[in-house]
CSV table of C-alpha atoms in Angstrom, one decimal:
chain,number,residue,atom,x,y,z
A,517,MET,CA,141.6,-59.2,51.9
A,518,SER,CA,144.4,-58.5,49.5
A,519,LEU,CA,148.1,-58.2,50.4
A,520,PRO,CA,148.3,-54.4,50.3
A,521,GLU,CA,145.2,-54.1,52.5
A,522,ALA,CA,146.7,-56.6,55.0
A,523,ARG,CA,149.9,-54.6,55.3
A,524,ASN,CA,148.1,-51.4,56.1
A,525,SER,CA,145.7,-52.8,58.5
A,526,PRO,CA,145.7,-51.4,62.1
A,527,ARG,CA,146.5,-54.8,63.6
A,528,SER,CA,149.6,-55.3,61.5
A,529,LEU,CA,150.9,-51.8,62.3
A,530,ARG,CA,150.5,-52.4,66.0
A,531,VAL,CA,152.4,-55.7,65.8
A,532,ALA,CA,155.2,-54.0,63.8
A,533,ALA,CA,155.3,-51.1,66.4
A,534,ARG,CA,155.5,-53.6,69.3
A,535,LEU,CA,158.3,-55.5,67.5
A,536,ALA,CA,160.3,-52.3,66.9
A,537,LEU,CA,159.8,-51.3,70.6
A,538,LEU,CA,161.0,-54.7,71.8
A,539,ALA,CA,164.1,-54.5,69.5
A,540,THR,CA,164.9,-51.0,70.8
A,541,LEU,CA,164.6,-52.1,74.4
A,542,ALA,CA,166.8,-55.1,73.8
A,543,LEU,CA,169.5,-52.9,72.3
A,544,ALA,CA,169.3,-50.3,75.0
A,545,SER,CA,169.5,-52.9,77.8
A,546,ALA,CA,172.8,-54.2,76.3
A,547,CYS,CA,174.4,-50.8,76.3
A,548,THR,CA,177.2,-50.4,78.9
A,549,VAL,CA,178.5,-46.9,77.8
A,550,ARG,CA,179.2,-44.4,80.6
A,551,PRO,CA,180.5,-40.8,80.3
A,552,LEU,CA,184.3,-40.4,80.6
A,553,TYR,CA,184.2,-37.9,83.5
A,554,SER,CA,181.3,-39.5,85.4
A,555,ASP,CA,181.5,-40.4,89.1
A,556,GLY,CA,178.8,-43.1,89.2
A,557,PRO,CA,177.9,-44.8,92.5
A,558,ALA,CA,180.9,-46.8,93.9
A,559,GLN,CA,180.3,-50.5,93.9
A,560,ALA,CA,182.5,-53.4,95.1
A,561,GLY,CA,185.1,-54.3,92.5
A,562,VAL,CA,184.4,-51.3,90.3
A,563,GLU,CA,187.0,-48.6,89.7
A,564,ALA,CA,186.4,-45.1,90.9
A,565,GLY,CA,185.1,-42.6,88.4
A,566,THR,CA,187.6,-40.8,86.1
A,567,ALA,CA,186.9,-37.4,87.8
A,568,THR,CA,187.9,-38.9,91.1
A,569,GLN,CA,191.1,-40.4,89.6
A,570,LEU,CA,192.0,-37.1,88.0
A,571,ALA,CA,191.6,-35.4,91.4
A,572,SER,CA,194.1,-37.9,92.9
A,573,ILE,CA,197.0,-36.7,90.7
A,574,ASN,CA,199.5,-34.1,92.0
A,575,ILE,CA,201.3,-32.2,89.3
A,576,LYS,CA,205.0,-31.4,90.0
A,577,PRO,CA,206.1,-27.7,89.5
A,578,VAL,CA,207.3,-26.6,86.1
A,579,ASN,CA,210.1,-24.1,85.6
A,580,THR,CA,208.8,-22.0,82.6
A,581,ARG,CA,206.1,-19.4,82.5
A,582,TYR,CA,204.1,-21.2,79.8
A,583,GLY,CA,204.6,-24.5,81.5
A,584,GLN,CA,203.3,-23.1,84.7
A,585,GLU,CA,200.2,-21.8,82.8
A,586,VAL,CA,199.5,-25.4,81.6
A,587,ARG,CA,200.1,-26.8,85.1
A,588,ASN,CA,197.7,-24.2,86.7
A,589,HIS,CA,195.0,-24.9,84.2
A,590,LEU,CA,195.4,-28.7,84.7
A,591,ILE,CA,195.2,-28.3,88.5
A,592,PHE,CA,192.0,-26.2,88.1
A,593,MET,CA,190.4,-28.7,85.8
A,594,PHE,CA,191.5,-31.9,87.7
A,595,ASN,CA,190.1,-30.6,91.1
A,596,GLY,CA,187.1,-28.5,90.0
A,597,GLY,CA,188.7,-25.2,91.1
A,598,ALA,CA,190.2,-26.5,94.4
A,599,GLY,CA,193.9,-27.0,95.0
A,600,GLN,CA,195.8,-30.3,94.8
A,601,GLN,CA,195.4,-33.0,97.5
A,602,ALA,CA,198.0,-33.1,100.2
A,603,ALA,CA,198.6,-36.8,99.9
A,604,ALA,CA,197.6,-38.0,96.4
A,605,PRO,CA,198.3,-41.5,95.3
A,606,TYR,CA,199.7,-40.4,91.9
A,607,THR,CA,202.2,-37.8,90.8
A,608,MET,CA,202.6,-36.3,87.3
A,609,ASP,CA,205.9,-35.1,85.7
A,610,LEU,CA,205.1,-32.4,83.1
A,611,ALA,CA,207.5,-30.9,80.6
A,612,VAL,CA,206.3,-28.2,78.3
A,613,THR,CA,208.4,-26.7,75.4
A,614,ALA,CA,207.6,-23.8,73.2
A,615,LEU,CA,208.5,-23.0,69.6
A,616,SER,CA,207.8,-19.6,68.0
A,617,GLU,CA,208.0,-19.5,64.2
A,618,SER,CA,207.3,-16.9,61.5
A,619,ALA,CA,204.5,-18.2,59.4
A,620,LEU,CA,204.4,-15.6,56.6
A,621,LEU,CA,206.8,-13.1,55.1
A,622,ALA,CA,205.0,-10.2,53.4
A,623,ALA,CA,206.5,-7.5,51.4
A,624,VAL,CA,205.9,-4.3,53.5
A,625,THR,CA,208.1,-2.1,51.3
A,626,ASN,CA,210.1,-2.6,48.2
A,627,LYS,CA,213.4,-2.9,50.2
A,628,ASP,CA,212.7,-5.4,53.0
A,629,ASP,CA,210.5,-8.3,54.0
A,630,GLU,CA,209.2,-8.5,57.5
A,631,PRO,CA,207.4,-11.4,59.2
A,632,THR,CA,203.7,-10.4,59.7
A,633,THR,CA,202.4,-13.5,61.3
A,634,GLY,CA,203.7,-16.1,63.7
A,635,THR,CA,202.8,-19.4,65.2
A,636,MET,CA,203.4,-20.5,68.8
A,637,THR,CA,203.6,-24.2,69.3
A,638,LEU,CA,203.5,-25.7,72.8
A,639,THR,CA,204.4,-29.4,73.3
A,640,GLY,CA,203.5,-31.1,76.6
A,641,ILE,CA,205.0,-34.4,77.7
A,642,TYR,CA,203.6,-36.1,80.8
A,643,VAL,CA,204.4,-39.2,82.8
A,644,ILE,CA,202.1,-40.3,85.7
A,645,THR,CA,203.5,-42.6,88.3
A,646,ASP,CA,202.0,-44.5,91.3
A,647,ILE,CA,203.7,-43.1,94.4
A,648,LYS,CA,203.5,-46.4,96.3
A,649,THR,CA,204.9,-48.7,93.7
A,650,GLY,CA,206.8,-46.3,91.5
A,651,LYS,CA,205.1,-47.9,88.5
A,652,ARG,CA,204.4,-45.7,85.4
A,653,ILE,CA,200.6,-45.5,85.0
A,654,ALA,CA,200.4,-43.4,81.9
A,655,SER,CA,202.5,-41.2,79.6
A,656,GLY,CA,201.9,-39.2,76.5
A,657,LYS,CA,202.7,-36.2,74.3
A,658,ARG,CA,200.4,-33.6,72.9
A,659,ASN,CA,201.0,-30.3,71.0
A,660,VAL,CA,199.0,-27.2,70.2
A,661,SER,CA,199.6,-24.3,67.9
A,662,ALA,CA,198.3,-20.7,68.2
A,663,SER,CA,198.7,-18.0,65.5
A,664,PHE,CA,199.4,-14.4,66.2
A,665,ASP,CA,200.1,-11.2,64.3
A,666,ARG,CA,203.6,-9.5,64.3
A,667,PRO,CA,202.9,-5.8,64.1
A,668,ARG,CA,205.8,-3.3,63.5
A,669,GLN,CA,205.9,-2.2,67.2
A,670,GLU,CA,208.2,-4.4,69.3
A,671,PHE,CA,206.1,-4.4,72.5
A,672,ALA,CA,202.9,-5.2,70.5
A,673,THR,CA,204.7,-8.2,69.0
A,674,LEU,CA,205.9,-9.4,72.4
A,675,ARG,CA,202.4,-9.0,73.8
A,676,ALA,CA,200.8,-10.8,70.9
A,677,GLN,CA,203.3,-13.7,71.3
A,678,ARG,CA,202.5,-13.9,75.0
A,679,ASP,CA,198.8,-14.0,74.3
A,680,ALA,CA,199.4,-16.8,71.8
A,681,GLU,CA,201.3,-18.7,74.5
A,682,ASN,CA,198.4,-18.2,77.0
A,683,ARG,CA,195.9,-19.5,74.4
A,684,ALA,CA,198.0,-22.5,73.5
A,685,ALA,CA,198.6,-23.2,77.2
A,686,ARG,CA,194.8,-23.4,77.9
A,687,GLU,CA,194.2,-25.6,74.9
A,688,LEU,CA,197.2,-27.8,75.7
A,689,ALA,CA,195.8,-28.3,79.2
A,690,GLU,CA,192.4,-29.3,77.8
A,691,LEU,CA,194.1,-31.8,75.5
A,692,LEU,CA,196.2,-33.2,78.2
A,693,ARG,CA,193.2,-33.6,80.5
A,694,LEU,CA,191.4,-35.6,77.9
A,695,ALA,CA,194.4,-37.8,77.2
A,696,ILE,CA,195.0,-38.4,80.9
A,697,ALA,CA,191.4,-39.1,81.6
A,698,GLN,CA,191.4,-41.7,78.8
A,699,ASP,CA,194.6,-43.3,80.1
A,700,MET,CA,193.2,-43.4,83.7
A,701,SER,CA,189.9,-44.9,82.6
A,702,LYS,CA,191.6,-47.7,80.8
A,703,GLY,CA,193.0,-48.9,84.2
């Protein structure tokens, strides 16, 4: 039997397939990855799942409309639609700032330039502390931008800006949730 015939024989293909299967099983058995938001079975000495940890955070009230939007979305996402716990072990201070800018000046007439688009940028800063010890568990800062049109009508411009605030608030809450989940899963 020549070398090319030996390589294509059924026996050598079965041996190669078995070796590939064995290598795949060895790789898969060494894998210790778990989803970020999973709540796997609790075991002795193992931290609770990230979703459980997120539900154990109470978010303090915020004094701006867009800040309250971010807070409400976070509470909804942390607790799966339920309200905050009465006695949670962690508390979160949240500060949200907004910046509205004109992004483009377009010549509407020969005499004047008017802004035709705008950008709403929301910045969220959070600090999570352990209530019992007063120790800072996590902190961070995230920002999100949302664009909007500035039509000639004043009310339409105000409504477009508010809609941009709402979109940015939803996206900022999602970014903050991910950042906080990562911080909490680290320990």
